Coordinates of C-alpha atoms in Angstrom, one line a residue:
X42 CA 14.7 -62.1 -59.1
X43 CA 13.8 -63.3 -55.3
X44 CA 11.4 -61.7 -53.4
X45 CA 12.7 -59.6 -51.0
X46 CA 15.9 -58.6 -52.9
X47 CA 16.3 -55.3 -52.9
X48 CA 16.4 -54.1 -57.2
X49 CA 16.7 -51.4 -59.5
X50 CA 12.8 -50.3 -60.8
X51 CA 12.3 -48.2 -63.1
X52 CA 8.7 -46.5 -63.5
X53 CA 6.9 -45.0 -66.4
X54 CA 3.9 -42.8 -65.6
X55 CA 5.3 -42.1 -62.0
X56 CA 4.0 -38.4 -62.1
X57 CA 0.4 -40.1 -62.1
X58 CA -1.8 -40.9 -59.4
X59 CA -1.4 -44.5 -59.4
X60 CA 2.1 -44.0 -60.8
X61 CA 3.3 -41.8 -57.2
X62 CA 2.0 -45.1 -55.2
X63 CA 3.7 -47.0 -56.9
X64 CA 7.3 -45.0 -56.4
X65 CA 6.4 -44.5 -52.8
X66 CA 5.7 -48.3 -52.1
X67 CA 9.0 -49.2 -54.1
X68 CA 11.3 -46.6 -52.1
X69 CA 9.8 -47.9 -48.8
X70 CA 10.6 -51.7 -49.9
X71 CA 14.1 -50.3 -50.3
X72 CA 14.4 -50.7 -54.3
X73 CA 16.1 -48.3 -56.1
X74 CA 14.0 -46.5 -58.3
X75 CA 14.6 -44.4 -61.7
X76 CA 11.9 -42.3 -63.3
X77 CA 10.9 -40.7 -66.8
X78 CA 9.4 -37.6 -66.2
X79 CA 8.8 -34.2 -68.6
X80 CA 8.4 -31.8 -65.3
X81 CA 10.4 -33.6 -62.6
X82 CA 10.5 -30.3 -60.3
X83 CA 7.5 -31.0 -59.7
X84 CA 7.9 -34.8 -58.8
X85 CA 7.3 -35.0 -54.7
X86 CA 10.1 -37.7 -54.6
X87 CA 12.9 -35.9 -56.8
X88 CA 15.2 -35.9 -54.3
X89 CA 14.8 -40.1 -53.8
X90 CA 15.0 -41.4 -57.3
X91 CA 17.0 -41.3 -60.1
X92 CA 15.5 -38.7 -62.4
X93 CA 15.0 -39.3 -66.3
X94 CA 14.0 -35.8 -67.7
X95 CA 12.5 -36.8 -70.8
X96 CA 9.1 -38.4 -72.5
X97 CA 8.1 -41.5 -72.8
X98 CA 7.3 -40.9 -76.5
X99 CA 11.5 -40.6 -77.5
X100 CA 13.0 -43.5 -77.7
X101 CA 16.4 -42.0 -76.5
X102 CA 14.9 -41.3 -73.0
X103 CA 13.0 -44.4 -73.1
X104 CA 16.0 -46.1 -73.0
X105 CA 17.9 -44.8 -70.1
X106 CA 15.0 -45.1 -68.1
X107 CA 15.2 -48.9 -68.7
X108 CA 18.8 -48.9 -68.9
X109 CA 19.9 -51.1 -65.7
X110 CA 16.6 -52.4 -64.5
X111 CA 15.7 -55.7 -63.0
X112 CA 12.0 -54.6 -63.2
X113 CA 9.8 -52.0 -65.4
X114 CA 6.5 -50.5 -64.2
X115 CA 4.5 -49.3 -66.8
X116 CA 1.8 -46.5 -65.2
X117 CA 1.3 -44.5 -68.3
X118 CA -2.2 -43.9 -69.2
X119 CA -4.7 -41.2 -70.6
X120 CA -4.7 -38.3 -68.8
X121 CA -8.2 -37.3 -70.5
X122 CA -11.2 -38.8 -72.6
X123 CA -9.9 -37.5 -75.9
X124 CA -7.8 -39.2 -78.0
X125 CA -4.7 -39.6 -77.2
X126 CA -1.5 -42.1 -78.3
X127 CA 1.0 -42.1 -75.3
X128 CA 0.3 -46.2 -74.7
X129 CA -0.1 -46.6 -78.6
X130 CA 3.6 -44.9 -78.6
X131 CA 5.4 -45.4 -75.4
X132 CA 4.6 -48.8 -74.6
X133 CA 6.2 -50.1 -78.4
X134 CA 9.1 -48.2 -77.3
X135 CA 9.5 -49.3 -73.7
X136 CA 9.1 -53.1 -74.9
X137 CA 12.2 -52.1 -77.5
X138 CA 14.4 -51.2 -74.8
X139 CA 13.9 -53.8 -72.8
X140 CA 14.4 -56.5 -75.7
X141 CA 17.6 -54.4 -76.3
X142 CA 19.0 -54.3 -72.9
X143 CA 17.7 -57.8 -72.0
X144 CA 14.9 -56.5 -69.0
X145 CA 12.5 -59.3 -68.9
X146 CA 9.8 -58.4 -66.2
X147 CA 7.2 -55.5 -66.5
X148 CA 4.1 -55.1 -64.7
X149 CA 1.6 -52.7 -66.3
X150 CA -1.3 -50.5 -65.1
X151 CA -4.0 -51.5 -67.5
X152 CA -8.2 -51.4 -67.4
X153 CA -10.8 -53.5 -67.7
X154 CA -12.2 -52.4 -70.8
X155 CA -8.6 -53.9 -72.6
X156 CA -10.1 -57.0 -73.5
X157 CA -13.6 -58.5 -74.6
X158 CA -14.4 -60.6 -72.0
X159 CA -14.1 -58.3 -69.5
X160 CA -18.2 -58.1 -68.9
X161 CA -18.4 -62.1 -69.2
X162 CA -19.9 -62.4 -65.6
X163 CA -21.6 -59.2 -65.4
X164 CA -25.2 -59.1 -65.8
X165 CA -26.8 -58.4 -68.8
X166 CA -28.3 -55.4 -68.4
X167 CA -24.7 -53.7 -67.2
X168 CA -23.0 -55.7 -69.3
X169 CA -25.2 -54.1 -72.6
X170 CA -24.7 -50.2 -71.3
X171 CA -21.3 -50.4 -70.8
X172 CA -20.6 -52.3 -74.4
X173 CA -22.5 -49.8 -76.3
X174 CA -23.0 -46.9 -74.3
X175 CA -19.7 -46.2 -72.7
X176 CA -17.0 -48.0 -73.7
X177 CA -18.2 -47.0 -77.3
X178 CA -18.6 -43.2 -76.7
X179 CA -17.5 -42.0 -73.2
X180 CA -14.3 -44.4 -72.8
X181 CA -13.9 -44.8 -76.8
X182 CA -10.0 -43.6 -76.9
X183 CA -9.4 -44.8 -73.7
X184 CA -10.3 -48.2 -74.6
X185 CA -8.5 -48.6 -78.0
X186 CA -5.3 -46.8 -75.7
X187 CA -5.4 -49.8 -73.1
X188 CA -5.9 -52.4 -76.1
X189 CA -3.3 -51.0 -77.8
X190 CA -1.1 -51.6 -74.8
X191 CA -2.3 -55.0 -74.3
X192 CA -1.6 -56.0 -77.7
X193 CA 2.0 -54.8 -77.4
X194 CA 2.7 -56.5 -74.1
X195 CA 1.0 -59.7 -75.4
X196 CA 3.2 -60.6 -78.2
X197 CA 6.2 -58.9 -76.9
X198 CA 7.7 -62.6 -75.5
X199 CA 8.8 -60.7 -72.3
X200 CA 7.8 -61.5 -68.8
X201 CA 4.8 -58.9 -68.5
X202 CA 1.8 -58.5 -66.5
X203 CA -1.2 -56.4 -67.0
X204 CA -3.6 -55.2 -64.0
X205 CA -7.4 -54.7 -65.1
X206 CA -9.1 -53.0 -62.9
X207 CA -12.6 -50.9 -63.3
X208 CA -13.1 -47.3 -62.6
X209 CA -10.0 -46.3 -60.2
X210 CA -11.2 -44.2 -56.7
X211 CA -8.7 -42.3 -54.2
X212 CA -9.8 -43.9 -51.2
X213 CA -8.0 -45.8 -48.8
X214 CA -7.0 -48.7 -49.6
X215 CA -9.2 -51.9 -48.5
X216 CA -6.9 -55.0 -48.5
X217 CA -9.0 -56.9 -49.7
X218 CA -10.1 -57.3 -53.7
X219 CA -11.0 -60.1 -55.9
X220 CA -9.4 -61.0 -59.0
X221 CA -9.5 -63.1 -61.7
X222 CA -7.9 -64.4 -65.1
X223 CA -11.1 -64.5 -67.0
X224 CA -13.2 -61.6 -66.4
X225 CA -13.9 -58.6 -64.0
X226 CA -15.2 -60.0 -60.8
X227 CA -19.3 -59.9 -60.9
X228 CA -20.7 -56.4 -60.1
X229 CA -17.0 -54.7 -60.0
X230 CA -17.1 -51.7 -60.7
X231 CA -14.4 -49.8 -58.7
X232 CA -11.5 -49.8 -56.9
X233 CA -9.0 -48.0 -55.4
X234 CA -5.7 -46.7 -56.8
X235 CA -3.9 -47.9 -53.7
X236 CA -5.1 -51.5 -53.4
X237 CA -3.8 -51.4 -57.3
X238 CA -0.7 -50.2 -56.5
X239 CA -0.4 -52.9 -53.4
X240 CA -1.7 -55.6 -55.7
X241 CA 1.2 -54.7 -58.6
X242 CA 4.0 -54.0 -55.7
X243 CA 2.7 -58.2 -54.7
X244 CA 4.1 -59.4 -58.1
X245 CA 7.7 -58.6 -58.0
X246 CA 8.5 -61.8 -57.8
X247 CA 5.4 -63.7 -58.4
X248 CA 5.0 -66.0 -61.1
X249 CA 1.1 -66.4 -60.5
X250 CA 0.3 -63.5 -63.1
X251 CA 3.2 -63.7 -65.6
X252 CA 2.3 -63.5 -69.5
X253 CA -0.9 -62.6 -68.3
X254 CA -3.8 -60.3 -68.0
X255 CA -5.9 -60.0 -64.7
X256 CA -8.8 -58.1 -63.2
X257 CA -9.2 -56.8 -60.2
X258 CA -11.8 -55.3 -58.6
X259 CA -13.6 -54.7 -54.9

């Protein structure tokens, strides 16, 4: 794929908040874009993409939503702070189709609670509430959900790329973040669901972040 080439995307989780940024930024870069979606009369840009009425839980529909993609976005997520399995299903099954079909590049919406370093260069004090307190009650689905999906991605030998970032805001979008391989930037603890979406738009095409986890944060 070359930067700047106009390709077929296909997103998962496009009905979402972060997942409607994401087909908006891909439409205006002039990419063709196919969606999975259980209500798509509702979807705002219906009448732009190709619609996959389906969920992301059947395989079937799975399938020909990946069907013909250069590139997968993956914006699935919990939609509360119950338990819930749609990452612990749906990312195993999108990973499947792709092997299938031979789609090599996916770039996922993740958090940073996926891995265990994640509060390595916070201090101690936040670092303690937020390992006990609420990533072990508050965020406790949540957390195993985005594990889950790293742990498919992880070992599934495609060309994948996670985003971490902390608690996600609807505010405009900054431009400017920090992020790193290791850890949550120090004292990061939000960010907008715009610069994300910017930020995962930047690596179609970038090597930079490929078979990789990274964190982003204000």
């Amino acid at each position: 794929m070359i930067w700047g080439t106009a390709m077929n995307i296909s997103i998962f989780g496009a009905t979402g908040a972060t997942g409607k940024l994401l087909t908006e930024r891909s439409l205006a870069a002039g990419h063709t874009v196919k969606v999975l979606a259980r209500s798509p009369q509702n979807f705002p840009f219906r009448d732009r993409v190709e619609l996959v009425h389906g969920d992301a839980k059947d395989l079937a529909a799975v399938r020909e939503t990946v069907r013909g993609s250069d590139l997968v976005f993956n914006a699935l997520g919990a939609r509360s702070l119950g338990k819930e399995d749609v990452l612990e299903i749906a990312v195993p099954l999108i990973v499947t189709a792709m092997q299938e079909q031979g789609v090599r590049r996916i770039i996922a919406l993740g958090s940073a609670g996926a891995l265990d370093t994640a509060l390595d260069k916070q201090p101690a004090y936040r670092r303690w509430i937020v390992e006990n307190i609420i990533n072990k009650t508050l965020l406790k689905w949540p957390v195993a959900s985005q594990r889950a999906q790293y742990a498919a991605l992880s070992t599934s030998g495609l060309d994948w790329t996670m985003v971490m970032p902390p608690m996600l805001t609807n505010a405009a979008a900054r431009g400017r973040y920090r992020v790193d391989e290791t850890a949550l930037p120090r004292n990061g603890s939000r960010i907008a669901r715009a610069d994300v979406a910017d930020f995962m738009m930047l690596q179609i095409g970038n090597p930079q972040w490929v078979r990789k986890g990274v964190y982003i944060a204000w």
